[in-house]
Coordinates of N, CA and C in Angstrom, one line a residue:
M1 N -20.3 16.6 16.4 CA -19.9 15.5 15.8 C -19.6 15.6 14.6
H2 N -18.8 14.9 14.2 CA -18.1 15.3 12.6 C -19.1 14.4 11.3
I3 N -19.1 15.2 10.7 CA -20.5 15.0 9.2 C -20.1 13.6 8.6
S4 N -18.6 13.1 8.3 CA -18.7 11.7 8.3 C -19.2 10.9 9.0
T5 N -19.0 11.2 10.4 CA -20.0 10.3 11.2 C -21.3 10.1 11.4
T6 N -22.1 11.3 10.9 CA -23.3 11.0 10.7 C -23.9 11.3 9.9
V7 N -23.8 11.9 8.5 CA -24.5 12.0 7.3 C -23.7 11.0 6.9
L8 N -22.6 10.2 6.4 CA -22.2 9.2 5.9 C -22.9 8.2 6.5
D9 N -23.0 8.0 7.5 CA -23.2 6.5 8.5 C -25.1 6.1 8.0
T10 N -26.1 7.8 7.3 CA -27.3 7.2 7.0 C -27.4 6.8 5.3
L11 N -26.3 7.0 4.5 CA -26.7 7.3 3.6 C -26.8 5.8 2.9
I12 N -27.3 5.3 2.5 CA -28.3 4.4 1.7 C -28.1 4.4 0.3
R13 N -26.6 3.2 -0.4 CA -26.5 3.0 -1.7 C -26.4 1.4 -1.6
P14 N -26.7 1.8 -3.4 CA -26.4 0.4 -3.9 C -24.8 0.0 -3.4
R15 N -25.5 -1.7 -3.1 CA -23.8 -2.3 -2.8 C -22.5 -2.6 -3.8
L16 N -22.5 -2.2 -4.9 CA -21.9 -2.5 -6.0 C -21.7 -1.5 -6.4
L17 N -22.3 0.1 -5.4 CA -21.4 1.0 -5.9 C -20.7 2.0 -4.8
I18 N -20.9 1.1 -4.0 CA -19.9 1.7 -2.5 C -19.2 0.1 -2.5
V19 N -19.2 -0.7 -3.2 CA -18.3 -2.0 -3.5 C -16.9 -1.3 -4.0
S20 N -17.9 -0.8 -4.7 CA -16.5 0.2 -6.1 C -15.4 1.1 -5.7
A21 N -16.6 2.1 -5.3 CA -15.6 2.7 -4.1 C -14.9 2.7 -2.9
R22 N -14.9 1.6 -2.5 CA -14.0 1.1 -1.5 C -12.5 0.6 -2.2
Y23 N -12.9 -0.2 -3.5 CA -12.1 -0.5 -4.1 C -10.8 0.5 -4.9
A24 N -12.0 1.3 -5.2 CA -10.9 2.6 -5.8 C -9.9 3.6 -4.8
L25 N -10.3 3.2 -3.3 CA -9.9 3.4 -2.3 C -8.2 4.1 -2.6
R26 N -8.0 2.4 -2.9 CA -6.0 1.8 -2.7 C -5.5 3.2 -3.7
D27 N -5.7 3.1 -5.1 CA -5.9 3.7 -5.7 C -6.0 5.6 -6.1
Y28 N -6.9 5.9 -5.1 CA -7.2 7.7 -5.2 C -6.2 8.6 -4.5
K29 N -5.8 9.4 -5.4 CA -5.1 10.6 -5.2 C -5.7 11.9 -5.5
R30 N -5.4 12.3 -3.7 CA -6.1 13.3 -3.9 C -6.1 14.6 -4.3
A31 N -4.3 14.8 -4.9 CA -4.0 16.2 -5.3 C -4.8 16.3 -6.9
H32 N -4.8 14.8 -7.5 CA -5.3 14.8 -8.5 C -6.8 14.9 -8.7
R33 N -7.7 14.0 -7.3 CA -8.8 13.7 -8.5 C -9.8 15.0 -7.8
L34 N -9.9 14.8 -6.7 CA -10.2 15.9 -6.0 C -10.7 17.8 -6.9
A35 N -9.9 18.0 -6.8 CA -9.9 19.3 -7.6 C -10.6 18.8 -9.0
R36 N -11.0 18.2 -9.1 CA -11.8 18.2 -10.6 C -12.8 18.1 -10.1
L37 N -12.8 16.8 -9.6 CA -14.4 16.8 -8.4 C -15.3 17.6 -8.4
L38 N -14.4 18.7 -7.7 CA -15.1 19.6 -7.2 C -14.9 21.4 -8.4
G39 N -14.7 20.7 -10.3 CA -14.6 22.2 -10.5 C -14.4 22.7 -9.7
L40 N -13.0 23.1 -8.9 CA -11.8 24.1 -8.8 C -10.6 23.5 -10.3
P41 N -10.3 24.8 -9.9 CA -8.8 25.6 -10.9 C -7.6 25.0 -10.3
M42 N -6.9 23.7 -11.3 CA -6.0 22.7 -10.4 C -5.0 24.0 -10.2
V43 N -4.8 25.0 -10.0 CA -3.9 26.3 -9.5 C -3.9 26.3 -7.5
R44 N -5.5 26.1 -7.7 CA -6.5 26.6 -6.0 C -5.4 25.6 -5.4
S45 N -5.9 25.7 -3.9 CA -5.6 24.8 -2.7 C -6.9 24.1 -2.6
L46 N -6.1 23.0 -2.1 CA -7.6 22.1 -2.0 C -8.3 22.7 -1.0
P47 N -9.8 22.4 -0.3 CA -9.9 22.3 0.9 C -9.5 21.3 2.3
T48 N -10.1 22.0 3.3 CA -9.8 21.0 4.1 C -11.2 20.0 4.2
P49 N -11.0 19.1 4.4 CA -12.0 17.1 5.0 C -13.0 17.8 4.9
Q50 N -13.2 19.0 5.9 CA -15.2 19.1 6.0 C -15.8 19.9 4.8
V51 N -14.7 21.1 4.8 CA -15.1 21.1 3.5 C -15.5 20.1 2.0
A52 N -14.3 20.5 1.6 CA -14.5 19.0 0.2 C -15.9 18.2 0.7
L53 N -16.4 17.5 2.2 CA -16.9 16.4 2.8 C -18.3 17.7 2.1
S54 N -18.5 18.5 2.6 CA -20.3 19.0 1.9 C -20.7 19.2 1.1
Q55 N -19.3 20.1 0.0 CA -19.4 20.0 -1.3 C -19.7 18.6 -2.0
L56 N -18.8 18.0 -1.3 CA -18.7 16.1 -2.4 C -21.0 16.0 -2.1
L57 N -21.2 15.9 -1.2 CA -22.4 15.0 -0.2 C -23.5 16.0 -1.4
E58 N -23.5 17.1 -1.4 CA -24.2 18.0 -2.2 C -23.6 17.0 -3.8
R59 N -22.8 17.2 -4.6 CA -22.6 16.6 -5.6 C -22.8 15.0 -5.8
E60 N -23.0 14.0 -4.9 CA -23.5 12.9 -4.7 C -25.3 12.7 -4.5
R61 N -25.5 14.2 -3.6 CA -27.0 13.7 -3.8 C -27.4 13.7 -5.0
A62 N -26.9 15.3 -6.0 CA -27.7 15.8 -7.1 C -27.2 13.8 -8.1
L63 N -26.2 13.4 -8.2 CA -25.6 11.9 -8.6 C -27.2 11.0 -8.4
E64 N -27.2 10.4 -6.9 CA -27.9 10.0 -6.8 C -29.7 10.2 -6.7
H65 N -29.9 11.0 -6.9 CA -31.3 12.0 -7.4 C -31.2 11.3 -9.6
A66 N -29.8 11.1 -9.6 CA -29.8 11.6 -11.6 C -31.2 9.7 -11.5
R67 N -29.8 8.9 -10.5 CA -30.0 7.4 -10.9 C -31.3 7.5 -10.3
R68 N -32.0 7.7 -10.0 CA -33.4 7.0 -9.1 C -34.5 7.8 -10.2
T69 N -34.4 8.3 -10.5 CA -35.0 9.3 -11.8 C -34.6 8.4 -13.4
H70 N -33.3 7.9 -13.2 CA -33.2 7.3 -14.6 C -32.6 8.1 -15.4
D71 N -31.9 9.2 -14.6 CA -32.0 10.8 -15.8 C -30.4 9.6 -16.7
A72 N -30.4 10.6 -18.2 CA -29.7 9.6 -18.9 C -28.4 10.7 -18.1
S73 N -28.0 12.0 -17.9 CA -27.3 12.6 -17.6 C -26.4 12.2 -16.9
W74 N -26.9 11.0 -16.1 CA -26.2 9.9 -14.7 C -24.8 9.3 -14.8
S75 N -23.5 9.3 -14.4 CA -22.8 8.2 -15.1 C -22.4 7.5 -14.3
A76 N -21.9 6.6 -14.0 CA -21.8 5.6 -12.6 C -20.5 5.7 -12.7
S77 N -19.4 5.8 -13.9 CA -17.7 6.2 -13.2 C -17.8 6.8 -12.2
E78 N -18.6 8.5 -13.0 CA -18.6 9.7 -12.6 C -19.3 9.7 -10.4
H79 N -20.0 8.3 -10.7 CA -20.9 8.3 -9.1 C -19.7 7.6 -8.3
V80 N -19.3 6.6 -9.0 CA -18.0 5.6 -8.3 C -16.6 7.1 -7.6
A81 N -17.0 7.3 -8.6 CA -15.1 8.5 -8.1 C -16.1 10.0 -7.1
V82 N -16.7 10.0 -7.0 CA -17.4 10.8 -6.1 C -17.9 9.5 -4.7
M83 N -18.2 9.4 -4.7 CA -18.4 7.6 -3.3 C -16.6 8.0 -2.7
T84 N -16.0 7.1 -4.2 CA -14.7 7.1 -3.8 C -14.4 8.4 -2.7
A85 N -14.1 9.8 -3.3 CA -13.3 10.8 -3.2 C -14.4 10.7 -1.2
L86 N -15.5 10.7 -1.5 CA -16.5 10.7 -0.1 C -15.8 10.1 0.6
L87 N -16.0 8.8 0.7 CA -15.1 8.2 1.9 C -13.6 8.0 2.2
H88 N -12.7 8.8 1.3 CA -10.9 8.9 1.1 C -11.6 10.4 2.6
E89 N -12.2 11.3 1.7 CA -12.4 12.6 2.9 C -12.8 12.2 4.3
A90 N -13.6 11.5 4.4 CA -14.3 10.6 5.3 C -13.0 10.3 6.7
L91 N -12.0 9.0 5.5 CA -11.2 8.6 6.4 C -10.2 9.8 6.8
L92 N -9.9 10.7 6.1 CA -9.0 11.7 6.5 C -9.7 12.6 7.3
D93 N -11.1 13.3 7.4 CA -11.7 13.9 9.0 C -11.4 13.3 10.0
M94 N -12.3 11.4 9.9 CA -11.9 11.0 11.2 C -10.1 10.6 11.6
H95 N -9.3 11.0 10.8 CA -8.8 10.6 11.4 C -7.9 12.0 11.9
S96 N -8.6 13.3 11.9 CA -7.9 14.4 12.1 C -6.9 14.6 13.5
P97 N -6.7 15.2 14.5 CA -6.7 15.8 15.3 C -7.4 15.6 16.0
T98 N -8.6 16.2 16.1 CA -10.1 17.0 16.3 C -11.0 16.3 16.1
A99 N -10.8 14.9 15.5 CA -11.6 13.7 15.8 C -11.9 13.0 16.8
P100 N -13.5 13.2 17.2 CA -13.4 12.2 18.5 C -13.1 10.3 18.1
A101 N -12.6 9.9 19.3 CA -12.3 8.6 19.2 C -13.3 7.4 18.1
L102 N -12.8 6.7 16.9 CA -13.1 5.7 16.9 C -13.7 5.3 17.1
P103 N -15.4 4.4 16.7 CA -15.6 3.2 18.2 C -14.7 2.3 17.6
R104 N -14.4 1.7 18.1 CA -14.1 -0.7 18.0 C -14.9 -1.4 16.7
C105 N -14.5 -2.1 16.5 CA -15.7 -2.8 15.6 C -15.3 -4.4 15.8
D106 N -15.5 -4.7 17.2 CA -15.7 -5.7 17.8 C -16.1 -7.3 17.0
Q107 N -17.6 -6.9 16.8 CA -18.8 -8.0 16.6 C -18.6 -8.1 15.1
P108 N -18.9 -9.1 15.0 CA -18.5 -9.5 13.0 C -19.7 -8.9 12.5
H109 N -21.3 -8.1 13.1 CA -22.2 -7.8 12.0 C -22.3 -5.9 12.2
D110 N -20.8 -5.8 12.9 CA -20.6 -4.1 12.5 C -19.7 -4.1 11.6
I111 N -19.8 -3.2 10.5 CA -19.4 -2.5 9.4 C -18.8 -1.8 9.7
C112 N -17.1 -1.9 9.3 CA -16.4 -1.5 9.4 C -15.7 -0.7 8.4
L113 N -15.2 0.8 8.5 CA -14.3 1.0 7.3 C -12.8 1.6 7.0
A114 N -12.2 0.0 6.9 CA -10.7 -0.4 7.3 C -10.6 -0.4 5.8
L115 N -8.7 0.1 5.9 CA -8.4 0.2 4.8 C -7.2 -1.4 4.8

């Protein structure tokens, strides 16, 4: 099973953080943002969505730990940027040719990640 359907489904984060990340998805530019978020040189090719997801998850966990412990180094804008990248990479991964079929969200209580 893909990392995007297992690990991301279990994340519990503040609603404002998730809503902000979803809102930022429409302006997200993978080529510009991902290298900066992962600390890659700009001339290097970008990783696959699976690799990017695992690296972004590590970064998000560190940000979440800093947020929960009230660490002064925590940045809300950085956390939103990482969550936006996570959502974008998960969408790319789910729509890859090797991804399993997505379940339909027919019920009003289902939460769908739809653009």
